[in-house]
Amino acid sequence: MKTYMTGRDNRIIYRLICSIYIIIFLTFNPLPSFGKDILKLNLSDCIKMAIDTNPSIIKARANIDVAKANRTQALSGFYPIIKMNSQYNRTNARSTSISGTGGTVVSTPDSQSSYTNFTLSQRIFDSFKTWKNYKYSDAQLENAEYALQESCNNLALNVTQYYFNVISAANLVKLNETLVQQSSSHLEQTEANYRAGIAPKADTYSAQVNFTEAKVNLLDAQNNLRIKMANLKNLIGLKRNIDAEVIEEHFELNYKPELQESITNALEKRPELKEMISQIQAQTVQIEILTLNVMPQLTVDVGLNLDAARDPSRTNNYYTVQANFTLPLFDGFSSSSKIDAAKASKTSLEAGKLDTEKSISLEVETSYYNLETAFAKIELTTQQVEEANKNLQVAEGRYKAGVSPFQELLDAQVTFSRSMTELIIAKYNYQIALFTFKKAIGDELL
């Protein structure tokens, strides 16, 4: 029995071919949104918003402010202390007395007095204790700054993962929308084939089930996108009632660094390792400060006092020079035990530094291999999509001609759908792996 292609059949074939090309185009070139009241966010916007609102970052910044205040306090020991004291007295109290043999009455008149006193004192030498305290506070500030940098990088990577998960979910929604259209076309084709007598009625039932399943999958994909977007908005501190969508950016592919060079760079740049080094430096200074407490100490202070009074007889100008020598003899082993504890803490920090270096090296190596694998998956899934697309076209042609069962077309559609889903996931998993690797080697993600 010969079959002839009708105008309706030609339209169905044209729609299927267009659907396939639309799927491929949308996967690699997502269309922008043109909503007027929707906040558009790229990756940089999301990271900046998260850093501005995240409690951990706010706390880390507050720790820097505390460390700066402590350093200023330690620095104050290098500056003189200047005080001014001003006083004014006036009284109308009178006293009367009789003096002399003649009984002369003497009365004290109203009186007033005023003076201003300036005092300046400066420590000249204190066995370098002030200098050591300043170095300790400076190391603590450096430690707080590295802690902030580490927190920012960790948060930036977390935002990056959420960002690409949202984009991946959005592209899966577009894919499922196209699959719904594709399933609708298949349903129409089965009905046409049934009317033409080249397909059983069961094909229309199977196509209807497939069409319903495609709509359910689309509903799940849309719900998944809403959940992913809600998680991203929560992470970056965006209010729930603000409509927003992410804008996909074009990031680099085929990033191929050298492994050993990456490990070396990571050990030089990772903020948590720098933080541990600054902690060791601070502990070293702390040991020096404790050691000074058991050593002979010499302090030298100078002072200057200036009075300005209405009554010259009340003026008192003078200077002072004071030297104090202290020789600690015995304090019940308190100071020595503090030094031992500080040395033990330093040893612990040094061991932690070695452990951190090993962890960083392993993290870089792991993320390096994950990046290679993620890139290879893109190449393989791209080939799968091309092969599945060809197979789907053949299956559609065979079914239209009535030479193959509908199940063959369904199997081809499922294979194509699965390969497209894997390609979308692979594409954005690669971006997550890339940013994970960059964070591992100490690159800034902001």
GROMACS .gro file of C-alpha atoms in nm:
model
  446
    1MET     CA    1   0.000   0.000   0.000
    2LYS     CA    2   0.145   0.335  -0.102
    3THR     CA    3   0.128   0.632   0.130
    4TYR     CA    4   0.140   0.991   0.025
    5MET     CA    5   0.258   1.294   0.223
    6THR     CA    6  -0.022   1.545   0.278
    7GLY     CA    7   0.020   1.914   0.353
    8ARG     CA    8  -0.060   1.840   0.717
    9ASP     CA    9   0.218   1.579   0.728
   10ASN     CA   10   0.466   1.829   0.584
   11ARG     CA   11   0.373   2.083   0.850
   12ILE     CA   12   0.424   1.827   1.127
   13ILE     CA   13   0.769   1.733   0.994
   14TYR     CA   14   0.863   2.099   0.967
   15ARG     CA   15   0.755   2.163   1.328
   16LEU     CA   16   0.957   1.869   1.458
   17ILE     CA   17   1.272   1.979   1.277
   18CYS     CA   18   1.229   2.334   1.407
   19SER     CA   19   1.180   2.202   1.760
   20ILE     CA   20   1.508   2.013   1.747
   21TYR     CA   21   1.702   2.317   1.632
   22ILE     CA   22   1.531   2.534   1.893
   23ILE     CA   23   1.643   2.293   2.167
   24ILE     CA   24   2.004   2.306   2.054
   25PHE     CA   25   1.997   2.685   2.010
   26LEU     CA   26   1.844   2.752   2.351
   27THR     CA   27   2.092   2.525   2.524
   28PHE     CA   28   2.393   2.721   2.407
   29ASN     CA   29   2.230   3.064   2.354
   30PRO     CA   30   1.962   3.123   2.620
   31LEU     CA   31   1.725   3.403   2.531
   32PRO     CA   32   1.723   3.712   2.756
   33SER     CA   33   1.417   3.822   2.947
   34PHE     CA   34   1.258   4.157   2.876
   35GLY     CA   35   1.042   4.202   3.188
   36LYS     CA   36   1.036   4.563   3.301
   37ASP     CA   37   0.997   4.500   3.673
   38ILE     CA   38   1.234   4.206   3.705
   39LEU     CA   39   1.573   4.255   3.869
   40LYS     CA   40   1.844   4.116   3.640
   41LEU     CA   41   2.140   3.962   3.820
   42ASN     CA   42   2.468   3.837   3.681
   43LEU     CA   43   2.721   3.637   3.883
   44SER     CA   44   2.915   3.944   3.998
   45ASP     CA   45   2.595   4.110   4.121
   46CYS     CA   46   2.498   3.802   4.320
   47ILE     CA   47   2.841   3.776   4.487
   48LYS     CA   48   2.847   4.145   4.582
   49MET     CA   49   2.496   4.131   4.728
   50ALA     CA   50   2.585   3.822   4.931
   51ILE     CA   51   2.901   3.981   5.068
   52ASP     CA   52   2.712   4.296   5.169
   53THR     CA   53   2.445   4.108   5.363
   54ASN     CA   54   2.603   3.784   5.487
   55PRO     CA   55   2.633   3.768   5.870
   56SER     CA   56   2.968   3.585   5.857
   57ILE     CA   57   3.119   3.862   5.643
   58ILE     CA   58   2.974   4.132   5.868
   59LYS     CA   59   3.126   3.955   6.169
   60ALA     CA   60   3.465   3.921   5.995
   61ARG     CA   61   3.464   4.293   5.913
   62ALA     CA   62   3.378   4.375   6.273
   63ASN     CA   63   3.676   4.164   6.383
   64ILE     CA   64   3.899   4.377   6.161
   65ASP     CA   65   3.763   4.693   6.326
   66VAL     CA   66   3.838   4.543   6.669
   67ALA     CA   67   4.192   4.451   6.559
   68LYS     CA   68   4.249   4.804   6.425
   69ALA     CA   69   4.132   4.953   6.754
   70ASN     CA   70   4.367   4.723   6.945
   71ARG     CA   71   4.656   4.823   6.723
   72THR     CA   72   4.579   5.192   6.777
   73GLN     CA   73   4.571   5.126   7.150
   74ALA     CA   74   4.910   4.953   7.132
   75LEU     CA   75   5.045   5.239   6.920
   76SER     CA   76   4.939   5.493   7.182
   77GLY     CA   77   5.236   5.392   7.398
   78PHE     CA   78   5.468   5.571   7.154
   79TYR     CA   79   5.291   5.906   7.196
   80PRO     CA   80   5.306   6.151   7.489
   81ILE     CA   81   5.017   6.196   7.730
   82ILE     CA   82   4.903   6.557   7.758
   83LYS     CA   83   4.657   6.679   8.019
   84MET     CA   84   4.513   7.019   8.098
   85ASN     CA   85   4.354   7.119   8.426
   86SER     CA   86   4.189   7.459   8.464
   87GLN     CA   87   4.047   7.599   8.786
   88TYR     CA   88   3.871   7.920   8.884
   89ASN     CA   89   3.774   8.025   9.240
   90ARG     CA   90   3.570   8.324   9.363
   91THR     CA   91   3.430   8.383   9.710
   92ASN     CA   92   3.250   8.657   9.897
   93ALA     CA   93   3.308   8.500  10.235
   94ARG     CA   94   3.433   8.763  10.483
   95SER     CA   95   3.625   8.732  10.802
   96THR     CA   96   3.670   9.010  11.058
   97SER     CA   97   3.946   9.034  11.314
   98ILE     CA   98   4.080   9.292  11.561
   99SER     CA   99   4.448   9.365  11.538
  100GLY     CA  100   4.687   9.592  11.716
  101THR     CA  101   4.668   9.752  12.055
  102GLY     CA  102   4.428  10.010  11.930
  103GLY     CA  103   4.173   9.745  11.844
  104THR     CA  104   4.176   9.802  11.469
  105VAL     CA  105   3.909   9.602  11.288
  106VAL     CA  106   4.038   9.423  10.978
  107SER     CA  107   3.791   9.278  10.724
  108THR     CA  108   3.888   9.038  10.438
  109PRO     CA  109   3.744   9.154  10.101
  110ASP     CA  110   3.592   8.939   9.823
  111SER     CA  111   3.857   8.724   9.647
  112GLN     CA  112   3.901   8.531   9.325
  113SER     CA  113   4.177   8.320   9.173
  114SER     CA  114   4.236   8.112   8.860
  115TYR     CA  115   4.506   7.902   8.707
  116THR     CA  116   4.560   7.653   8.422
  117ASN     CA  117   4.791   7.356   8.446
  118PHE     CA  118   4.947   7.166   8.153
  119THR     CA  119   5.108   6.826   8.214
  120LEU     CA  120   5.306   6.633   7.955
  121SER     CA  121   5.450   6.288   8.018
  122GLN     CA  122   5.640   6.061   7.780
  123ARG     CA  123   5.784   5.714   7.825
  124ILE     CA  124   6.128   5.704   7.666
  125PHE     CA  125   6.222   5.339   7.713
  126ASP     CA  126   6.047   5.030   7.852
  127SER     CA  127   6.270   4.741   7.742
  128PHE     CA  128   6.082   4.726   7.407
  129LYS     CA  129   5.755   4.605   7.565
  130THR     CA  130   5.550   4.872   7.385
  131TRP     CA  131   5.709   4.780   7.054
  132LYS     CA  132   5.637   4.409   7.105
  133ASN     CA  133   5.275   4.480   7.195
  134TYR     CA  134   5.240   4.684   6.878
  135LYS     CA  135   5.388   4.403   6.664
  136TYR     CA  136   5.149   4.156   6.827
  137SER     CA  137   4.844   4.373   6.754
  138ASP     CA  138   4.966   4.427   6.397
  139ALA     CA  139   4.988   4.050   6.345
  140GLN     CA  140   4.638   4.012   6.488
  141LEU     CA  141   4.505   4.267   6.239
  142GLU     CA  142   4.671   4.083   5.952
  143ASN     CA  143   4.514   3.761   6.078
  144ALA     CA  144   4.166   3.921   6.079
  145GLU     CA  145   4.213   4.052   5.724
  146TYR     CA  146   4.306   3.709   5.592
  147ALA     CA  147   4.007   3.559   5.776
  148LEU     CA  148   3.779   3.806   5.596
  149GLN     CA  149   3.934   3.718   5.260
  150GLU     CA  150   3.883   3.347   5.327
  151SER     CA  151   3.520   3.402   5.425
  152CYS     CA  152   3.457   3.609   5.110
  153ASN     CA  153   3.607   3.340   4.886
  154ASN     CA  154   3.405   3.062   5.050
  155LEU     CA  155   3.086   3.265   5.017
  156ALA     CA  156   3.165   3.357   4.655
  157LEU     CA  157   3.208   2.990   4.564
  158ASN     CA  158   2.881   2.903   4.738
  159VAL     CA  159   2.700   3.178   4.545
  160THR     CA  160   2.859   3.057   4.221
  161GLN     CA  161   2.722   2.706   4.277
  162TYR     CA  162   2.372   2.839   4.346
  163TYR     CA  163   2.394   3.075   4.047
  164PHE     CA  164   2.480   2.801   3.798
  165ASN     CA  165   2.222   2.568   3.952
  166VAL     CA  166   1.958   2.831   3.879
  167ILE     CA  167   2.076   2.874   3.519
  168SER     CA  168   2.085   2.498   3.472
  169ALA     CA  169   1.731   2.469   3.607
  170ALA     CA  170   1.614   2.750   3.378
  171ASN     CA  171   1.755   2.574   3.073
  172LEU     CA  172   1.593   2.248   3.179
  173VAL     CA  173   1.261   2.431   3.191
  174LYS     CA  174   1.314   2.549   2.832
  175LEU     CA  175   1.409   2.197   2.729
  176ASN     CA  176   1.095   2.051   2.886
  177GLU     CA  177   0.881   2.318   2.720
  178THR     CA  178   1.022   2.207   2.385
  179LEU     CA  179   0.967   1.840   2.475
  180VAL     CA  180   0.603   1.918   2.551
  181GLN     CA  181   0.568   2.069   2.204
  182GLN     CA  182   0.748   1.771   2.058
  183SER     CA  183   0.518   1.526   2.238
  184SER     CA  184   0.216   1.722   2.118
  185SER     CA  185   0.342   1.688   1.760
  186HIS     CA  186   0.392   1.315   1.811
  187LEU     CA  187   0.036   1.288   1.937
  188GLU     CA  188  -0.091   1.461   1.627
  189GLN     CA  189   0.120   1.231   1.411
  190THR     CA  190  -0.018   0.916   1.575
  191GLU     CA  191  -0.372   1.039   1.518
  192ALA     CA  192  -0.290   1.112   1.153
  193ASN     CA  193  -0.132   0.770   1.109
  194TYR     CA  194  -0.431   0.604   1.273
  195ARG     CA  195  -0.673   0.782   1.042
  196ALA     CA  196  -0.456   0.682   0.748
  197GLY     CA  197  -0.473   0.320   0.862
  198ILE     CA  198  -0.099   0.277   0.907
  199ALA     CA  199  -0.094   0.280   1.291
  200PRO     CA  200  -0.305   0.111   1.559
  201LYS     CA  201  -0.526   0.300   1.800
  202ALA     CA  202  -0.291   0.198   2.080
  203ASP     CA  203  -0.032   0.442   1.942
  204THR     CA  204  -0.261   0.735   2.014
  205TYR     CA  205  -0.301   0.617   2.374
  206SER     CA  206   0.075   0.581   2.415
  207ALA     CA  207   0.129   0.925   2.261
  208GLN     CA  208  -0.129   1.075   2.496
  209VAL     CA  209   0.047   0.918   2.796
  210ASN     CA  210   0.380   1.051   2.669
  211PHE     CA  211   0.232   1.398   2.623
  212THR     CA  212   0.092   1.399   2.978
  213GLU     CA  213   0.424   1.278   3.117
  214ALA     CA  214   0.603   1.561   2.933
  215LYS     CA  215   0.370   1.815   3.094
  216VAL     CA  216   0.434   1.662   3.438
  217ASN     CA  217   0.810   1.681   3.377
  218LEU     CA  218   0.772   2.045   3.278
  219LEU     CA  219   0.581   2.115   3.600
  220ASP     CA  220   0.859   1.949   3.803
  221ALA     CA  221   1.124   2.149   3.617
  222GLN     CA  222   0.941   2.475   3.682
  223ASN     CA  223   0.906   2.392   4.050
  224ASN     CA  224   1.274   2.301   4.068
  225LEU     CA  225   1.364   2.638   3.915
  226ARG     CA  226   1.152   2.822   4.173
  227ILE     CA  227   1.321   2.635   4.456
  228LYS     CA  228   1.670   2.699   4.318
  229MET     CA  229   1.591   3.068   4.275
  230ALA     CA  230   1.452   3.092   4.628
  231ASN     CA  231   1.773   2.940   4.765
  232LEU     CA  232   1.985   3.186   4.567
  233LYS     CA  233   1.780   3.486   4.683
  234ASN     CA  234   1.809   3.369   5.043
  235LEU     CA  235   2.186   3.332   5.012
  236ILE     CA  236   2.245   3.676   4.861
  237GLY     CA  237   2.004   3.847   5.101
  238LEU     CA  238   1.744   3.942   4.840
  239LYS     CA  239   1.391   3.990   4.971
  240ARG     CA  240   1.147   3.720   4.880
  241ASN     CA  241   0.891   3.958   4.726
  242ILE     CA  242   1.141   4.100   4.474
  243ASP     CA  243   1.112   3.943   4.131
  244ALA     CA  244   1.455   3.855   3.997
  245GLU     CA  245   1.620   3.637   3.738
  246VAL     CA  246   1.979   3.552   3.665
  247ILE     CA  247   2.150   3.650   3.343
  248GLU     CA  248   2.375   3.389   3.191
  249GLU     CA  249   2.725   3.505   3.111
  250HIS     CA  250   2.968   3.347   2.869
  251PHE     CA  251   3.254   3.199   3.067
  252GLU     CA  252   3.568   3.038   2.945
  253LEU     CA  253   3.590   2.675   2.840
  254ASN     CA  254   3.884   2.442   2.799
  255TYR     CA  255   4.077   2.594   3.090
  256LYS     CA  256   4.389   2.376   3.115
  257PRO     CA  257   4.638   2.480   3.386
  258GLU     CA  258   4.943   2.281   3.491
  259LEU     CA  259   4.888   2.080   3.810
  260GLN     CA  260   5.218   2.132   3.994
  261GLU     CA  261   5.220   2.503   3.913
  262SER     CA  262   4.864   2.527   4.044
  263ILE     CA  263   4.962   2.363   4.374
  264THR     CA  264   5.257   2.601   4.411
  265ASN     CA  265   5.035   2.903   4.346
  266ALA     CA  266   4.779   2.777   4.596
  267LEU     CA  267   5.039   2.744   4.872
  268GLU     CA  268   5.143   3.104   4.807
  269LYS     CA  269   4.799   3.261   4.769
  270ARG     CA  270   4.545   3.076   4.984
  271PRO     CA  271   4.423   3.316   5.255
  272GLU     CA  272   4.368   3.047   5.521
  273LEU     CA  273   4.736   2.950   5.494
  274LYS     CA  274   4.839   3.315   5.521
  275GLU     CA  275   4.610   3.343   5.821
  276MET     CA  276   4.788   3.055   5.993
  277ILE     CA  277   5.128   3.211   5.916
  278SER     CA  278   5.015   3.539   6.074
  279GLN     CA  279   4.890   3.345   6.379
  280ILE     CA  280   5.233   3.185   6.415
  281GLN     CA  281   5.398   3.527   6.387
  282ALA     CA  282   5.164   3.667   6.652
  283GLN     CA  283   5.239   3.373   6.881
  284THR     CA  284   5.613   3.429   6.833
  285VAL     CA  285   5.574   3.791   6.944
  286GLN     CA  286   5.361   3.677   7.238
  287ILE     CA  287   5.645   3.449   7.352
  288GLU     CA  288   5.886   3.743   7.330
  289ILE     CA  289   5.653   3.958   7.541
  290LEU     CA  290   5.624   3.687   7.807
  291THR     CA  291   6.001   3.643   7.803
  292LEU     CA  292   6.048   4.015   7.873
  293ASN     CA  293   5.848   3.974   8.194
  294VAL     CA  294   6.118   3.750   8.345
  295MET     CA  295   6.406   3.968   8.228
  296PRO     CA  296   6.546   4.279   8.397
  297GLN     CA  297   6.347   4.581   8.287
  298LEU     CA  298   6.432   4.947   8.268
  299THR     CA  299   6.175   5.220   8.214
  300VAL     CA  300   6.251   5.588   8.171
  301ASP     CA  301   5.980   5.856   8.186
  302VAL     CA  302   5.997   6.231   8.151
  303GLY     CA  303   5.736   6.487   8.251
  304LEU     CA  304   5.678   6.859   8.225
  305ASN     CA  305   5.439   7.069   8.432
  306LEU     CA  306   5.344   7.424   8.330
  307ASP     CA  307   5.122   7.652   8.537
  308ALA     CA  308   4.963   7.975   8.421
  309ALA     CA  309   4.805   8.161   8.715
  310ARG     CA  310   4.682   8.511   8.778
  311ASP     CA  311   4.881   8.512   9.098
  312PRO     CA  312   5.252   8.465   9.012
  313SER     CA  313   5.312   8.333   9.359
  314ARG     CA  314   5.090   8.032   9.274
  315THR     CA  315   5.278   7.941   8.955
  316ASN     CA  316   5.454   7.607   8.975
  317ASN     CA  317   5.663   7.509   8.670
  318TYR     CA  318   5.879   7.200   8.688
  319TYR     CA  319   6.000   6.889   8.501
  320THR     CA  320   6.064   6.534   8.612
  321VAL     CA  321   6.286   6.252   8.492
  322GLN     CA  322   6.217   5.912   8.638
  323ALA     CA  323   6.407   5.588   8.584
  324ASN     CA  324   6.287   5.256   8.720
  325PHE     CA  325   6.485   4.930   8.716
  326THR     CA  326   6.312   4.602   8.795
  327LEU     CA  327   6.475   4.265   8.844
  328PRO     CA  328   6.223   3.977   8.874
  329LEU     CA  329   6.353   3.718   9.119
  330PHE     CA  330   6.080   3.459   9.173
  331ASP     CA  331   5.707   3.443   9.093
  332GLY     CA  332   5.627   3.083   9.174
  333PHE     CA  333   5.709   2.965   8.818
  334SER     CA  334   5.406   3.153   8.685
  335SER     CA  335   5.593   3.336   8.407
  336SER     CA  336   5.790   3.030   8.296
  337SER     CA  337   5.474   2.820   8.274
  338LYS     CA  338   5.309   3.088   8.059
  339ILE     CA  339   5.609   3.083   7.826
  340ASP     CA  340   5.595   2.703   7.801
  341ALA     CA  341   5.223   2.718   7.719
  342ALA     CA  342   5.283   2.982   7.451
  343LYS     CA  343   5.561   2.773   7.295
  344ALA     CA  344   5.336   2.468   7.291
  345SER     CA  345   5.063   2.673   7.120
  346LYS     CA  346   5.312   2.785   6.858
  347THR     CA  347   5.416   2.423   6.795
  348SER     CA  348   5.049   2.332   6.753
  349LEU     CA  349   4.999   2.616   6.504
  350GLU     CA  350   5.304   2.508   6.305
  351ALA     CA  351   5.171   2.152   6.290
  352GLY     CA  352   4.834   2.288   6.180
  353LYS     CA  353   5.008   2.485   5.906
  354LEU     CA  354   5.170   2.168   5.770
  355ASP     CA  355   4.835   1.990   5.780
  356THR     CA  356   4.669   2.282   5.599
  357GLU     CA  357   4.936   2.274   5.328
  358LYS     CA  358   4.867   1.903   5.272
  359SER     CA  359   4.492   1.964   5.261
  360ILE     CA  360   4.531   2.248   5.012
  361SER     CA  361   4.754   2.038   4.787
  362LEU     CA  362   4.500   1.756   4.789
  363GLU     CA  363   4.213   1.999   4.729
  364VAL     CA  364   4.389   2.148   4.426
  365GLU     CA  365   4.468   1.806   4.282
  366THR     CA  366   4.111   1.682   4.336
  367SER     CA  367   3.952   1.990   4.182
  368TYR     CA  368   4.199   1.972   3.894
  369TYR     CA  369   4.089   1.618   3.801
  370ASN     CA  370   3.724   1.709   3.852
  371LEU     CA  371   3.771   1.997   3.610
  372GLU     CA  372   3.927   1.770   3.349
  373THR     CA  373   3.643   1.521   3.386
  374ALA     CA  374   3.377   1.791   3.365
  375PHE     CA  375   3.522   1.923   3.041
  376ALA     CA  376   3.542   1.574   2.892
  377LYS     CA  377   3.174   1.518   2.978
  378ILE     CA  378   3.078   1.824   2.775
  379GLU     CA  379   3.253   1.684   2.469
  380LEU     CA  380   3.096   1.338   2.513
  381THR     CA  381   2.742   1.460   2.585
  382THR     CA  382   2.763   1.694   2.285
  383GLN     CA  383   2.835   1.391   2.066
  384GLN     CA  384   2.548   1.204   2.234
  385VAL     CA  385   2.309   1.489   2.155
  386GLU     CA  386   2.413   1.491   1.790
  387GLU     CA  387   2.371   1.113   1.761
  388ALA     CA  388   2.041   1.113   1.952
  389ASN     CA  389   1.913   1.396   1.731
  390LYS     CA  390   1.992   1.199   1.415
  391ASN     CA  391   1.834   0.886   1.560
  392LEU     CA  392   1.520   1.083   1.651
  393GLN     CA  393   1.489   1.224   1.301
  394VAL     CA  394   1.522   0.874   1.152
  395ALA     CA  395   1.266   0.733   1.396
  396GLU     CA  396   1.020   1.012   1.315
  397GLY     CA  397   1.061   0.953   0.943
  398ARG     CA  398   1.017   0.578   0.979
  399TYR     CA  399   0.707   0.618   1.191
  400LYS     CA  400   0.552   0.869   0.950
  401ALA     CA  401   0.610   0.618   0.672
  402GLY     CA  402   0.443   0.350   0.878
  403VAL     CA  403   0.745   0.117   0.872
  404SER     CA  404   0.827   0.124   1.245
  405PRO     CA  405   0.625   0.099   1.569
  406PHE     CA  406   0.554   0.403   1.783
  407GLN     CA  407   0.764   0.255   2.064
  408GLU     CA  408   1.074   0.307   1.850
  409LEU     CA  409   0.988   0.677   1.822
  410LEU     CA  410   0.926   0.700   2.197
  411ASP     CA  411   1.261   0.534   2.272
  412ALA     CA  412   1.439   0.777   2.039
  413GLN     CA  413   1.266   1.072   2.206
  414VAL     CA  414   1.361   0.949   2.554
  415THR     CA  415   1.722   0.904   2.446
  416PHE     CA  416   1.730   1.252   2.296
  417SER     CA  417   1.570   1.404   2.605
  418ARG     CA  418   1.816   1.228   2.835
  419SER     CA  419   2.119   1.332   2.630
  420MET     CA  420   2.003   1.695   2.619
  421THR     CA  421   1.948   1.695   2.996
  422GLU     CA  422   2.294   1.550   3.051
  423LEU     CA  423   2.448   1.812   2.822
  424ILE     CA  424   2.284   2.099   3.012
  425ILE     CA  425   2.392   1.954   3.347
  426ALA     CA  426   2.746   1.885   3.219
  427LYS     CA  427   2.780   2.239   3.084
  428TYR     CA  428   2.705   2.405   3.419
  429ASN     CA  429   2.879   2.142   3.628
  430TYR     CA  430   3.189   2.237   3.435
  431GLN     CA  431   3.146   2.602   3.532
  432ILE     CA  432   3.104   2.502   3.898
  433ALA     CA  433   3.414   2.281   3.873
  434LEU     CA  434   3.606   2.568   3.713
  435PHE     CA  435   3.524   2.814   3.991
  436THR     CA  436   3.592   2.546   4.252
  437PHE     CA  437   3.936   2.496   4.102
  438LYS     CA  438   4.006   2.869   4.090
  439LYS     CA  439   3.909   2.903   4.454
  440ALA     CA  440   4.134   2.608   4.537
  441ILE     CA  441   4.439   2.775   4.380
  442GLY     CA  442   4.369   3.103   4.561
  443ASP     CA  443   4.224   3.311   4.277
  444GLU     CA  444   3.980   3.587   4.368
  445LEU     CA  445   3.623   3.499   4.272
  446LEU     CA  446   3.481   3.847   4.329
   0.00000   0.00000   0.00000
